[in-house]
GROMACS .gro file of C-alpha atoms in nm:
model
  365
    1MET     CA    1  -0.018  -0.008  -0.024
    2ASN     CA    2   0.125   0.359  -0.068
    3ALA     CA    3  -0.024   0.628   0.080
    4GLN     CA    4   0.257   0.899   0.000
    5GLN     CA    5   0.093   1.224  -0.119
    6SER     CA    6   0.316   1.450  -0.358
    7GLY     CA    7   0.503   1.619  -0.122
    8GLN     CA    8   0.578   1.425   0.146
    9LYS     CA    9   0.843   1.200   0.266
   10PRO     CA   10   0.808   0.803   0.263
   11ALA     CA   11   0.873   0.891   0.670
   12ASP     CA   12   0.601   1.062   0.740
   13VAL     CA   13   0.358   0.799   0.544
   14LEU     CA   14   0.502   0.531   0.753
   15LYS     CA   15   0.436   0.701   1.094
   16GLY     CA   16   0.100   0.808   0.998
   17ASN     CA   17   0.110   1.126   0.846
   18TYR     CA   18  -0.200   1.097   0.549
   19VAL     CA   19  -0.365   1.392   0.529
   20THR     CA   20  -0.222   1.744   0.420
   21ALA     CA   21  -0.463   2.038   0.565
   22GLY     CA   22  -0.678   2.164   0.279
   23ALA     CA   23  -0.550   1.973   0.013
   24GLU     CA   24  -0.675   1.643  -0.132
   25PHE     CA   25  -0.521   1.375  -0.116
   26THR     CA   26  -0.298   1.241  -0.436
   27ARG     CA   27  -0.197   0.931  -0.438
   28ASP     CA   28   0.185   0.844  -0.580
   29THR     CA   29   0.165   0.573  -0.822
   30ASN     CA   30   0.513   0.576  -0.962
   31TYR     CA   31   0.628   0.249  -0.877
   32ILE     CA   32   0.899  -0.030  -1.022
   33THR     CA   33   0.786  -0.106  -1.339
   34ASP     CA   34   1.026  -0.413  -1.410
   35ARG     CA   35   0.797  -0.759  -1.493
   36VAL     CA   36   0.882  -1.094  -1.524
   37LEU     CA   37   0.867  -1.193  -1.854
   38ASP     CA   38   0.807  -1.539  -1.978
   39ASP     CA   39   1.148  -1.474  -2.180
   40PRO     CA   40   1.420  -1.680  -2.094
   41ALA     CA   41   1.672  -1.348  -2.200
   42ALA     CA   42   1.458  -1.101  -2.017
   43GLN     CA   43   1.638  -0.916  -1.708
   44TRP     CA   44   1.373  -1.111  -1.451
   45PRO     CA   45   1.254  -1.468  -1.682
   46VAL     CA   46   1.004  -1.676  -1.509
   47GLU     CA   47   1.125  -1.913  -1.336
   48PRO     CA   48   0.945  -2.096  -1.052
   49GLY     CA   49   1.097  -2.096  -0.688
   50ARG     CA   50   1.310  -1.757  -0.795
   51TYR     CA   51   1.077  -1.488  -0.684
   52ARG     CA   52   0.921  -1.416  -0.335
   53LEU     CA   53   0.557  -1.220  -0.335
   54VAL     CA   54   0.555  -1.015  -0.013
   55ALA     CA   55   0.227  -0.880   0.065
   56ALA     CA   56   0.042  -0.804   0.393
   57ARG     CA   57  -0.312  -0.939   0.432
   58ALA     CA   58  -0.413  -0.589   0.555
   59CYS     CA   59  -0.351  -0.401   0.248
   60PRO     CA   60  -0.598  -0.407  -0.043
   61TRP     CA   61  -0.341  -0.415  -0.293
   62ALA     CA   62  -0.147  -0.684  -0.179
   63ASN     CA   63  -0.479  -0.914  -0.126
   64ARG     CA   64  -0.518  -0.869  -0.488
   65THR     CA   65  -0.216  -1.099  -0.539
   66MET     CA   66  -0.279  -1.306  -0.280
   67ILE     CA   67  -0.642  -1.381  -0.453
   68VAL     CA   68  -0.500  -1.405  -0.832
   69ARG     CA   69  -0.196  -1.652  -0.702
   70ARG     CA   70  -0.488  -1.887  -0.491
   71LEU     CA   71  -0.703  -1.855  -0.818
   72LEU     CA   72  -0.434  -1.970  -1.082
   73GLY     CA   73  -0.303  -2.200  -0.837
   74LEU     CA   74   0.064  -2.029  -0.832
   75GLU     CA   75   0.125  -2.165  -0.473
   76ASP     CA   76   0.445  -2.343  -0.563
   77VAL     CA   77   0.580  -2.156  -0.783
   78ILE     CA   78   0.595  -1.805  -0.608
   79SER     CA   79   0.608  -1.829  -0.255
   80ILE     CA   80   0.507  -1.579  -0.021
   81GLY     CA   81   0.583  -1.393   0.269
   82MET     CA   82   0.362  -1.138   0.495
   83PRO     CA   83   0.412  -0.876   0.742
   84GLY     CA   84   0.234  -0.774   1.018
   85PRO     CA   85  -0.088  -0.542   0.974
   86THR     CA   86   0.115  -0.252   1.075
   87HIS     CA   87   0.483  -0.133   1.044
   88ASP     CA   88   0.733   0.134   1.205
   89VAL     CA   89   0.868   0.434   1.090
   90ARG     CA   90   1.105   0.232   0.854
   91SER     CA   91   0.878   0.015   0.650
   92TRP     CA   92   0.702  -0.298   0.692
   93THR     CA   93   0.831  -0.553   0.936
   94PHE     CA   94   0.762  -0.889   0.958
   95ASP     CA   95   0.708  -0.920   1.345
   96LEU     CA   96   0.416  -1.243   1.257
   97ASP     CA   97   0.763  -1.474   1.161
   98GLU     CA   98   1.008  -1.648   1.420
   99ASP     CA   99   1.259  -1.381   1.557
  100GLY     CA  100   1.092  -1.188   1.312
  101LYS     CA  101   1.220  -1.237   1.029
  102ASP     CA  102   1.132  -1.366   0.665
  103PRO     CA  103   1.194  -1.750   0.697
  104VAL     CA  104   1.313  -1.731   0.292
  105LEU     CA  105   1.489  -1.401   0.244
  106GLY     CA  106   1.631  -1.338   0.610
  107ILE     CA  107   1.509  -1.027   0.691
  108GLU     CA  108   1.355  -0.803   0.926
  109ARG     CA  109   1.178  -0.503   0.690
  110LEU     CA  110   1.062  -0.474   0.318
  111GLN     CA  111   1.335  -0.238   0.364
  112GLU     CA  112   1.655  -0.447   0.318
  113ALA     CA  113   1.505  -0.597  -0.014
  114TYR     CA  114   1.430  -0.250  -0.188
  115PHE     CA  115   1.783  -0.046  -0.068
  116ALA     CA  116   1.956  -0.383  -0.133
  117ARG     CA  117   1.872  -0.259  -0.516
  118PHE     CA  118   1.860   0.089  -0.450
  119PRO     CA  119   2.048   0.179  -0.200
  120ASP     CA  120   1.856   0.572  -0.181
  121TYR     CA  121   1.515   0.459  -0.273
  122PRO     CA  122   1.336   0.779  -0.233
  123ARG     CA  123   0.992   0.639  -0.219
  124GLY     CA  124   0.770   0.456   0.016
  125ILE     CA  125   0.813   0.108   0.073
  126THR     CA  126   0.538  -0.063  -0.034
  127VAL     CA  127   0.352  -0.432  -0.064
  128PRO     CA  128   0.311  -0.597  -0.248
  129ALA     CA  129   0.640  -0.641  -0.402
  130LEU     CA  130   0.808  -0.915  -0.570
  131VAL     CA  131   1.136  -0.990  -0.443
  132ASP     CA  132   1.416  -1.170  -0.619
  133ILE     CA  133   1.549  -1.407  -0.371
  134PRO     CA  134   1.895  -1.510  -0.469
  135THR     CA  135   2.021  -1.116  -0.502
  136GLY     CA  136   1.735  -1.042  -0.251
  137GLN     CA  137   1.668  -0.746  -0.411
  138VAL     CA  138   1.297  -0.594  -0.486
  139VAL     CA  139   1.219  -0.616  -0.869
  140THR     CA  140   0.843  -0.464  -0.895
  141ASN     CA  141   0.618  -0.306  -0.640
  142ASP     CA  142   0.344  -0.212  -0.916
  143TYR     CA  143   0.105  -0.423  -0.805
  144ALA     CA  144  -0.133  -0.302  -1.102
  145GLN     CA  145   0.058  -0.458  -1.370
  146MET     CA  146   0.176  -0.771  -1.134
  147THR     CA  147  -0.162  -0.941  -1.112
  148LEU     CA  148  -0.177  -0.926  -1.520
  149ASP     CA  149   0.139  -1.083  -1.534
  150PHE     CA  150   0.041  -1.365  -1.340
  151SER     CA  151  -0.234  -1.463  -1.510
  152SER     CA  152  -0.049  -1.359  -1.868
  153GLU     CA  153   0.334  -1.498  -1.780
  154TRP     CA  154   0.355  -1.711  -1.549
  155LYS     CA  155   0.045  -1.919  -1.762
  156LYS     CA  156   0.256  -2.240  -1.792
  157TYR     CA  157   0.234  -2.279  -1.478
  158HIS     CA  158  -0.141  -2.242  -1.396
  159ARG     CA  159  -0.320  -2.492  -1.188
  160ALA     CA  160  -0.554  -2.718  -1.412
  161GLY     CA  161  -0.933  -2.564  -1.413
  162ALA     CA  162  -0.822  -2.204  -1.370
  163PRO     CA  163  -0.971  -1.935  -1.476
  164ASP     CA  164  -0.893  -1.699  -1.764
  165LEU     CA  165  -0.901  -1.396  -1.534
  166TYR     CA  166  -0.828  -1.149  -1.815
  167PRO     CA  167  -0.941  -1.289  -2.098
  168GLU     CA  168  -0.823  -1.133  -2.450
  169HIS     CA  169  -1.169  -1.089  -2.594
  170LEU     CA  170  -1.243  -0.872  -2.331
  171ARG     CA  171  -1.010  -0.656  -2.286
  172ALA     CA  172  -1.122  -0.405  -2.461
  173GLU     CA  173  -1.402  -0.345  -2.242
  174MET     CA  174  -1.229  -0.480  -1.917
  175ASP     CA  175  -0.934  -0.177  -1.967
  176PRO     CA  176  -1.175   0.070  -1.868
  177LEU     CA  177  -1.398  -0.060  -1.595
  178ILE     CA  178  -1.007  -0.165  -1.391
  179ARG     CA  179  -0.966   0.212  -1.453
  180PHE     CA  180  -1.260   0.353  -1.343
  181ILE     CA  181  -1.242   0.096  -1.075
  182PHE     CA  182  -0.901   0.202  -0.915
  183THR     CA  183  -0.964   0.584  -0.956
  184GLU     CA  184  -1.288   0.601  -0.837
  185VAL     CA  185  -1.345   0.322  -0.589
  186ASN     CA  186  -1.003   0.231  -0.498
  187ASN     CA  187  -0.861   0.456  -0.437
  188GLY     CA  188  -1.220   0.704  -0.378
  189VAL     CA  189  -1.209   0.546  -0.041
  190TYR     CA  190  -0.863   0.706   0.036
  191ARG     CA  191  -0.943   1.060  -0.103
  192CYS     CA  192  -1.246   1.076   0.151
  193GLY     CA  193  -1.037   0.929   0.461
  194PHE     CA  194  -0.743   1.164   0.404
  195ALA     CA  195  -0.902   1.458   0.247
  196GLY     CA  196  -0.774   1.770   0.372
  197SER     CA  197  -1.016   1.993   0.394
  198GLN     CA  198  -1.385   1.947   0.408
  199GLU     CA  199  -1.451   2.076   0.058
  200ALA     CA  200  -1.255   1.856  -0.082
  201TYR     CA  201  -1.384   1.538   0.165
  202ALA     CA  202  -1.781   1.639  -0.017
  203LYS     CA  203  -1.650   1.604  -0.346
  204ALA     CA  204  -1.489   1.274  -0.256
  205PHE     CA  205  -1.782   1.145  -0.106
  206ASP     CA  206  -2.012   1.215  -0.385
  207ARG     CA  207  -1.763   1.116  -0.632
  208LEU     CA  208  -1.720   0.747  -0.435
  209PHE     CA  209  -2.102   0.677  -0.350
  210THR     CA  210  -2.140   0.806  -0.759
  211ALA     CA  211  -1.925   0.507  -0.841
  212LEU     CA  212  -2.079   0.283  -0.622
  213ASP     CA  213  -2.487   0.338  -0.743
  214THR     CA  214  -2.319   0.295  -1.088
  215LEU     CA  215  -2.133  -0.046  -0.997
  216GLU     CA  216  -2.492  -0.156  -0.830
  217ALA     CA  217  -2.702  -0.061  -1.165
  218ARG     CA  218  -2.416  -0.304  -1.352
  219LEU     CA  219  -2.476  -0.556  -1.119
  220ASP     CA  220  -2.807  -0.555  -1.123
  221THR     CA  221  -2.820  -0.745  -1.446
  222ARG     CA  222  -2.516  -0.986  -1.414
  223ARG     CA  223  -2.355  -1.199  -1.114
  224PHE     CA  224  -2.026  -1.083  -1.233
  225LEU     CA  225  -1.895  -0.728  -1.350
  226MET     CA  226  -1.798  -0.921  -1.685
  227GLY     CA  227  -2.128  -1.205  -1.630
  228GLU     CA  228  -2.123  -1.529  -1.570
  229GLN     CA  229  -1.773  -1.547  -1.439
  230ILE     CA  230  -1.469  -1.391  -1.185
  231THR     CA  231  -1.237  -1.169  -1.412
  232GLU     CA  232  -0.971  -0.951  -1.301
  233VAL     CA  233  -1.180  -0.672  -1.221
  234ASP     CA  234  -1.445  -0.848  -0.980
  235VAL     CA  235  -1.057  -0.868  -0.775
  236ARG     CA  236  -1.019  -0.517  -0.779
  237LEU     CA  237  -1.337  -0.428  -0.714
  238PHE     CA  238  -1.403  -0.713  -0.396
  239THR     CA  239  -1.077  -0.582  -0.228
  240THR     CA  240  -1.246  -0.238  -0.109
  241LEU     CA  241  -1.587  -0.422  -0.060
  242ALA     CA  242  -1.485  -0.664   0.207
  243ARG     CA  243  -1.357  -0.346   0.385
  244PHE     CA  244  -1.581  -0.123   0.349
  245ASP     CA  245  -1.786  -0.162   0.676
  246ALA     CA  246  -1.531  -0.300   0.855
  247VAL     CA  247  -1.315   0.024   0.782
  248TYR     CA  248  -1.415   0.238   0.526
  249TYR     CA  249  -1.728   0.368   0.670
  250SER     CA  250  -1.632   0.478   0.953
  251HIS     CA  251  -1.260   0.530   0.934
  252PHE     CA  252  -1.240   0.712   0.611
  253LYS     CA  253  -1.575   0.864   0.665
  254CYS     CA  254  -1.777   0.683   0.382
  255ASN     CA  255  -2.097   0.670   0.510
  256ARG     CA  256  -2.382   0.759   0.312
  257GLN     CA  257  -2.479   0.386   0.344
  258LYS     CA  258  -2.314   0.064   0.416
  259LEU     CA  259  -2.161  -0.198   0.157
  260ALA     CA  260  -2.555  -0.393   0.303
  261ASP     CA  261  -2.735  -0.151   0.222
  262PHE     CA  262  -2.656  -0.227  -0.150
  263PRO     CA  263  -2.884  -0.511  -0.249
  264ASN     CA  264  -2.686  -0.604  -0.544
  265LEU     CA  265  -2.314  -0.485  -0.419
  266TRP     CA  266  -2.384  -0.661  -0.088
  267ALA     CA  267  -2.488  -0.998  -0.259
  268TYR     CA  268  -2.258  -0.990  -0.509
  269ALA     CA  269  -1.980  -0.943  -0.218
  270ARG     CA  270  -2.118  -1.255  -0.009
  271ASP     CA  271  -2.114  -1.457  -0.377
  272LEU     CA  272  -1.732  -1.365  -0.395
  273TYR     CA  273  -1.668  -1.409  -0.045
  274GLN     CA  274  -1.815  -1.725  -0.037
  275THR     CA  275  -1.602  -1.830  -0.370
  276PRO     CA  276  -1.258  -2.011  -0.261
  277GLY     CA  277  -1.017  -1.805  -0.309
  278PHE     CA  278  -1.115  -1.476  -0.205
  279GLY     CA  279  -1.279  -1.502   0.130
  280ASP     CA  280  -1.030  -1.727   0.277
  281THR     CA  281  -0.751  -1.464   0.201
  282ILE     CA  282  -0.974  -1.180   0.426
  283ASP     CA  283  -0.832  -1.193   0.731
  284PHE     CA  284  -1.089  -0.894   0.911
  285GLU     CA  285  -0.871  -0.818   1.269
  286GLN     CA  286  -0.575  -0.752   1.052
  287ILE     CA  287  -0.717  -0.469   0.836
  288LYS     CA  288  -0.871  -0.338   1.128
  289GLN     CA  289  -0.554  -0.340   1.315
  290HIS     CA  290  -0.407  -0.185   1.018
  291TYR     CA  291  -0.592   0.110   0.938
  292TYR     CA  292  -0.703   0.223   1.290
  293ILE     CA  293  -0.318   0.177   1.437
  294VAL     CA  294  -0.134   0.319   1.122
  295HIS     CA  295  -0.342   0.638   1.036
  296THR     CA  296  -0.237   0.804   1.364
  297ASP     CA  297  -0.406   1.157   1.193
  298ILE     CA  298  -0.706   0.981   1.148
  299ASN     CA  299  -0.721   0.784   1.478
  300PRO     CA  300  -0.446   0.920   1.735
  301THR     CA  301  -0.608   0.741   1.999
  302GLN     CA  302  -0.525   0.423   1.768
  303ILE     CA  303  -0.806   0.231   1.975
  304VAL     CA  304  -0.926  -0.057   1.708
  305PRO     CA  305  -1.294  -0.117   1.696
  306VAL     CA  306  -1.467  -0.489   1.765
  307GLY     CA  307  -1.712  -0.473   1.573
  308PRO     CA  308  -1.907  -0.469   1.311
  309ASP     CA  309  -2.060  -0.818   1.295
  310LEU     CA  310  -1.933  -1.016   1.029
  311SER     CA  311  -2.137  -1.265   0.989
  312GLY     CA  312  -2.376  -1.161   0.761
  313TRP     CA  313  -2.082  -1.240   0.456
  314LEU     CA  314  -2.177  -1.566   0.546
  315GLU     CA  315  -2.546  -1.556   0.501
  316PRO     CA  316  -2.700  -1.753   0.120
  317HIS     CA  317  -2.651  -1.400  -0.208
  318GLY     CA  318  -2.862  -1.612  -0.414
  319ARG     CA  319  -2.722  -1.480  -0.746
  320ASP     CA  320  -2.633  -1.821  -0.856
  321GLU     CA  321  -3.022  -1.885  -0.862
  322ARG     CA  322  -3.095  -1.533  -0.979
  323PHE     CA  323  -2.812  -1.538  -1.259
  324GLY     CA  324  -2.717  -1.894  -1.312
  325GLY     CA  325  -2.281  -1.962  -1.411
  326SER     CA  326  -2.024  -2.025  -1.223
  327PRO     CA  327  -1.743  -1.801  -1.070
  328PHE     CA  328  -1.509  -2.028  -1.247
  329GLY     CA  329  -1.764  -2.138  -1.566
  330GLU     CA  330  -1.553  -2.444  -1.756
  331GLY     CA  331  -1.291  -2.489  -1.480
  332THR     CA  332  -1.252  -2.551  -1.122
  333ALA     CA  333  -1.195  -2.409  -0.788
  334PRO     CA  334  -0.904  -2.427  -0.577
  335GLU     CA  335  -0.779  -2.642  -0.336
  336ALA     CA  336  -0.834  -2.539   0.057
  337PRO     CA  337  -0.509  -2.287   0.111
  338LEU     CA  338  -0.184  -2.417   0.198
  339PRO     CA  339  -0.108  -2.397   0.661
  340HIS     CA  340   0.119  -2.044   0.579
  341ASP     CA  341  -0.150  -1.919   0.351
  342THR     CA  342  -0.470  -2.031   0.569
  343VAL     CA  343  -0.595  -1.698   0.779
  344ASP     CA  344  -0.668  -1.747   1.136
  345PRO     CA  345  -0.996  -1.877   1.206
  346ALA     CA  346  -1.049  -1.617   1.513
  347HIS     CA  347  -1.018  -1.375   1.202
  348THR     CA  348  -1.283  -1.459   0.953
  349ALA     CA  349  -1.642  -1.429   0.958
  350ALA     CA  350  -1.726  -1.768   1.032
  351ALA     CA  351  -1.627  -1.672   1.397
  352TRP     CA  352  -1.893  -1.391   1.429
  353VAL     CA  353  -2.119  -1.716   1.349
  354GLU     CA  354  -1.931  -1.913   1.592
  355ARG     CA  355  -1.991  -1.632   1.829
  356SER     CA  356  -2.326  -1.629   1.833
  357THR     CA  357  -2.478  -1.997   1.753
  358GLY     CA  358  -2.133  -2.183   1.853
  359GLU     CA  359  -2.113  -2.372   1.567
  360LEU     CA  360  -1.848  -2.312   1.320
  361ARG     CA  361  -1.892  -2.205   1.004
  362THR     CA  362  -1.684  -2.390   0.705
  363ASP     CA  363  -1.886  -2.469   0.420
  364PHE     CA  364  -1.805  -2.169   0.273
  365VAL     CA  365  -1.484  -2.228   0.152
   0.00000   0.00000   0.00000
């Protein structure tokens, strides 16, 4: 996640200083744009076991890479390292791992991989990042391109039955929708939360909910954003929707209405959450800890809310009966996540069901 605003120093951002008084939030979108390509002559060629994906569960941009990696079955060829939900003034840290070090890269902070390649790296240390294991150097943090390359450049390593998340014949329609979702929704919630004036906030608020109303209408006529099965655009929208009621509604003041008050968006989000590869990557506790602890300019007390009640995520969505289709088309769902990839059961929607009924729901995965 890179929430750096124009004029801010990376250390300011890592300290939680995201708001510039009197200004609109402007995201720094300058990333390391190197790519891992299916070309043996490339600087960074596709090679199983060579690269490690560093992706924090708390971050929506990193969460995308986790979902796509799972859906395509790339777990055995691209390993994953997971920093904790918060970071210190230097960078994301591997505080969840034994001795506070990533077991493969041997580093305490993601910053070390950035500095291994760029000793004077001037920008924010962001996740997701793809790291070259032999050299310990960051390859790319360009999250927008990263998942597209997982679909195209790593195709020979996809699992049998993997979905085509970026089908060639739909790209002319998908690409503008991808841009719309990023500018208006993914980044739209941040424009609300980090607005530096009432005027900037009001403008961002109207823009966000205009976009959500547009998507609500689109999902009244189709099960998924592109039709009868999941694609890349569903992954990109889902990670924002998964955080909406838990964080953005209150913490970012996106409170015209909750996600649960949008009939189509809420049913669609539940449909995806209950689809293997989506909900089983969501750690609601880490999500709340990140936003409420790190953003000290918005939440100086760093108190993390106990709620909201998340049990609704497991309620029937009815979109299969209404529209038909299948998330994976003629393909298959991914296998259950590997132990290292498994979310703490206490941090899931199922835990809320268990609290009220005494029964742990596992059927949704």
